[in-house]
Structures are given as structure tokens and as C-alpha cells.
């Protein structure tokens, strides 16, 4: 990557900051709706069902907004990874799920991979050679 290309990629990434914040907020909401889904007892409990519905819609809207500027594959991987890590982390903190060193290592791996995707330059895909 030449100096100009690197600067252009960094400038594009800098302009995407709000979209990354929206994506991370949506991932947090994913953890909330996943937890509420578990508490809803098959949608038979009113409050967890209401929380699930509201946060699922908001989470999806945020993901939809984020993919306006973040590539879909990257955004989806970060959304799912961070949401899953937060869901498992919350379940361990609240005692719903057991914690273990290996589980913590794998959750750290998910978060590290999501951070790695964020750190990559925002290059455009190569044109198909036909």
C-alpha cells in the first residue's frame, strides 16, 4: 500500500466512526434481546417478550444503518461476535452459565477477532477478472 492509498483508507475509516459506534450499540442490544429471549420462556412472559421485541428491532435497525458505510460481512461478523460475547459474559456474571478459563479465552478470541476486523483498512474489493 502506498502512502497516498494508506492515507485515503484511514480517512475513509475515520469518517465511519459514528457507524462503528452504531454497530457496537446494536451488538449490545443483540445481547439484551438474546438474554430477554431466554427469559421470555417461549414468549409466555410479558416483560421479557416486550424487551426482546423492542431491542431486537432497534438492534436490526442499527445494523442496517451501520452497513451503509461498513461492509456487510465485516459488520455482521462484528455484530454477531460482540453480541454473542456479551450474551455469554452476562450469563456467566449472573450465574446462568458456568465460567471457565477456556470459555473466557474463547470469548476474548471473539472480541479480538472483531477488533481485528475493525482495524483493517477499508479497501474496495478487487474487480472480477473475466
CSV table of C-alpha atoms in Angstrom, one decimal:
chain,number,residue,atom,x,y,z
A,1,UNK,CA,0.0,0.0,0.0
A,2,UNK,CA,1.4,3.4,-1.0
A,3,UNK,CA,1.4,6.4,1.3
A,4,UNK,CA,-1.5,8.0,-0.5
A,5,UNK,CA,-3.6,4.9,-0.5
A,6,UNK,CA,-3.0,4.3,3.2
A,7,UNK,CA,-4.0,7.9,4.0
A,8,UNK,CA,-7.1,7.6,1.9
A,9,UNK,CA,-8.1,4.3,3.6
A,10,UNK,CA,-7.5,5.9,7.1
A,11,UNK,CA,-9.6,9.0,6.1
A,12,UNK,CA,-12.4,6.7,5.0
A,13,UNK,CA,-12.2,4.8,8.2
A,14,UNK,CA,-12.2,8.0,10.3
A,15,UNK,CA,-15.5,9.1,8.6
A,16,UNK,CA,-17.1,5.8,9.6
A,17,UNK,CA,-16.7,6.3,13.3
A,18,UNK,CA,-20.3,7.0,14.0
A,19,UNK,CA,-21.3,3.9,12.0
A,20,UNK,CA,-18.9,1.8,14.2
A,21,UNK,CA,-20.5,3.3,17.3
A,22,UNK,CA,-24.0,2.4,16.0
A,23,UNK,CA,-22.8,-1.1,15.2
A,24,UNK,CA,-21.4,-1.6,18.7
A,25,UNK,CA,-24.6,-0.3,20.3
A,26,UNK,CA,-26.5,-2.7,18.1
A,27,UNK,CA,-24.3,-5.5,19.2
A,28,UNK,CA,-25.1,-4.5,22.8
A,29,UNK,CA,-28.8,-4.6,22.0
A,30,UNK,CA,-28.3,-8.0,20.5
A,31,UNK,CA,-27.0,-9.3,23.8
A,32,UNK,CA,-30.1,-7.7,25.5
A,33,UNK,CA,-32.6,-9.2,23.2
A,34,UNK,CA,-30.9,-12.6,23.3
A,35,UNK,CA,-31.0,-12.5,27.1
A,36,UNK,CA,-34.6,-11.4,27.1
A,37,UNK,CA,-35.5,-14.2,24.7
A,38,UNK,CA,-34.1,-16.7,27.2
A,39,UNK,CA,-36.1,-15.1,30.0
A,40,UNK,CA,-39.3,-14.9,27.9
A,41,UNK,CA,-40.0,-18.7,28.4
A,42,UNK,CA,-41.1,-19.1,24.8
A,43,UNK,CA,-42.7,-15.7,24.7
A,44,UNK,CA,-45.0,-16.5,27.6
A,45,UNK,CA,-43.6,-13.9,30.0
A,46,UNK,CA,-44.8,-10.4,29.1
A,47,UNK,CA,-41.9,-8.1,30.2
A,48,UNK,CA,-39.0,-10.2,28.7
A,49,UNK,CA,-41.1,-10.5,25.5
A,50,UNK,CA,-41.6,-6.7,25.3
A,51,UNK,CA,-37.9,-6.1,26.0
A,52,UNK,CA,-37.0,-8.7,23.3
A,53,UNK,CA,-39.2,-7.1,20.7
A,54,UNK,CA,-38.1,-3.6,21.2
A,55,UNK,CA,-34.3,-4.4,21.5
A,56,UNK,CA,-34.4,-6.8,18.5
A,57,UNK,CA,-36.0,-4.2,16.3
A,58,UNK,CA,-33.6,-1.5,17.5
A,59,UNK,CA,-30.6,-3.9,17.1
A,60,UNK,CA,-31.6,-4.7,13.5
A,61,UNK,CA,-32.2,-1.1,12.6
A,62,UNK,CA,-28.7,-0.2,13.9
A,63,UNK,CA,-27.1,-3.0,11.9
A,64,UNK,CA,-29.0,-1.8,8.8
A,65,UNK,CA,-27.7,1.8,9.4
A,66,UNK,CA,-24.1,0.5,10.0
A,67,UNK,CA,-24.0,-1.4,6.7
A,68,UNK,CA,-24.4,1.9,4.8
A,69,UNK,CA,-20.7,2.5,5.4
A,70,UNK,CA,-19.3,-0.7,6.9
A,71,UNK,CA,-19.1,-3.8,4.5
A,72,UNK,CA,-21.9,-6.2,5.3
A,73,UNK,CA,-19.6,-9.2,6.0
A,74,UNK,CA,-17.5,-7.2,8.4
A,75,UNK,CA,-20.5,-5.5,10.1
A,76,UNK,CA,-22.3,-8.8,10.5
A,77,UNK,CA,-19.3,-10.6,11.9
A,78,UNK,CA,-18.6,-7.9,14.4
A,79,UNK,CA,-22.4,-7.6,15.4
A,80,UNK,CA,-22.8,-11.3,16.0
A,81,UNK,CA,-19.4,-11.8,17.6
A,82,UNK,CA,-19.7,-8.9,20.1
A,83,UNK,CA,-23.3,-9.7,20.8
A,84,UNK,CA,-22.5,-13.3,21.4
A,85,UNK,CA,-19.6,-12.5,23.7
A,86,UNK,CA,-21.7,-10.0,25.7
A,87,UNK,CA,-24.5,-12.6,26.0
A,88,UNK,CA,-22.2,-15.3,27.3
A,89,UNK,CA,-20.4,-12.9,29.5
A,90,UNK,CA,-23.7,-11.7,31.1
A,91,UNK,CA,-24.8,-15.3,31.5
A,92,UNK,CA,-21.6,-16.1,33.4
A,93,UNK,CA,-21.8,-13.0,35.6
A,94,UNK,CA,-25.4,-13.7,36.6
A,95,UNK,CA,-24.7,-17.4,37.2
A,96,UNK,CA,-26.9,-18.7,34.4
A,97,UNK,CA,-23.8,-20.2,32.7
A,98,UNK,CA,-20.6,-21.5,34.3
A,99,UNK,CA,-17.3,-19.7,33.7
A,100,UNK,CA,-14.1,-21.4,32.8
A,101,UNK,CA,-10.6,-20.3,31.7
A,102,UNK,CA,-11.2,-21.8,28.3
A,103,UNK,CA,-14.6,-20.2,27.9
A,104,UNK,CA,-13.1,-16.8,28.8
A,105,UNK,CA,-10.2,-17.4,26.4
A,106,UNK,CA,-12.6,-18.2,23.5
A,107,UNK,CA,-14.7,-15.1,24.3
A,108,UNK,CA,-11.6,-13.0,24.3
A,109,UNK,CA,-10.8,-14.5,20.9
A,110,UNK,CA,-14.2,-13.5,19.5
A,111,UNK,CA,-13.7,-9.9,20.8
A,112,UNK,CA,-10.1,-9.9,19.4
A,113,UNK,CA,-11.3,-11.0,16.0
A,114,UNK,CA,-14.0,-8.3,15.9
A,115,UNK,CA,-11.4,-5.7,16.9
A,116,UNK,CA,-9.1,-7.0,14.2
A,117,UNK,CA,-11.8,-6.6,11.5
A,118,UNK,CA,-12.3,-3.0,12.7
A,119,UNK,CA,-8.6,-2.3,12.4
A,120,UNK,CA,-8.3,-3.5,8.8
A,121,UNK,CA,-8.2,-0.8,6.1
A,122,UNK,CA,-11.5,-0.1,4.3
A,123,UNK,CA,-10.3,-1.3,0.9
A,124,UNK,CA,-12.7,-1.8,-2.0
A,125,UNK,CA,-13.0,-5.3,-3.4
A,126,UNK,CA,-11.0,-6.1,-6.5
A,127,UNK,CA,-12.9,-6.1,-9.7
A,128,UNK,CA,-13.7,-9.5,-11.2
A,129,UNK,CA,-11.3,-10.5,-13.9
A,130,UNK,CA,-13.2,-12.1,-16.7
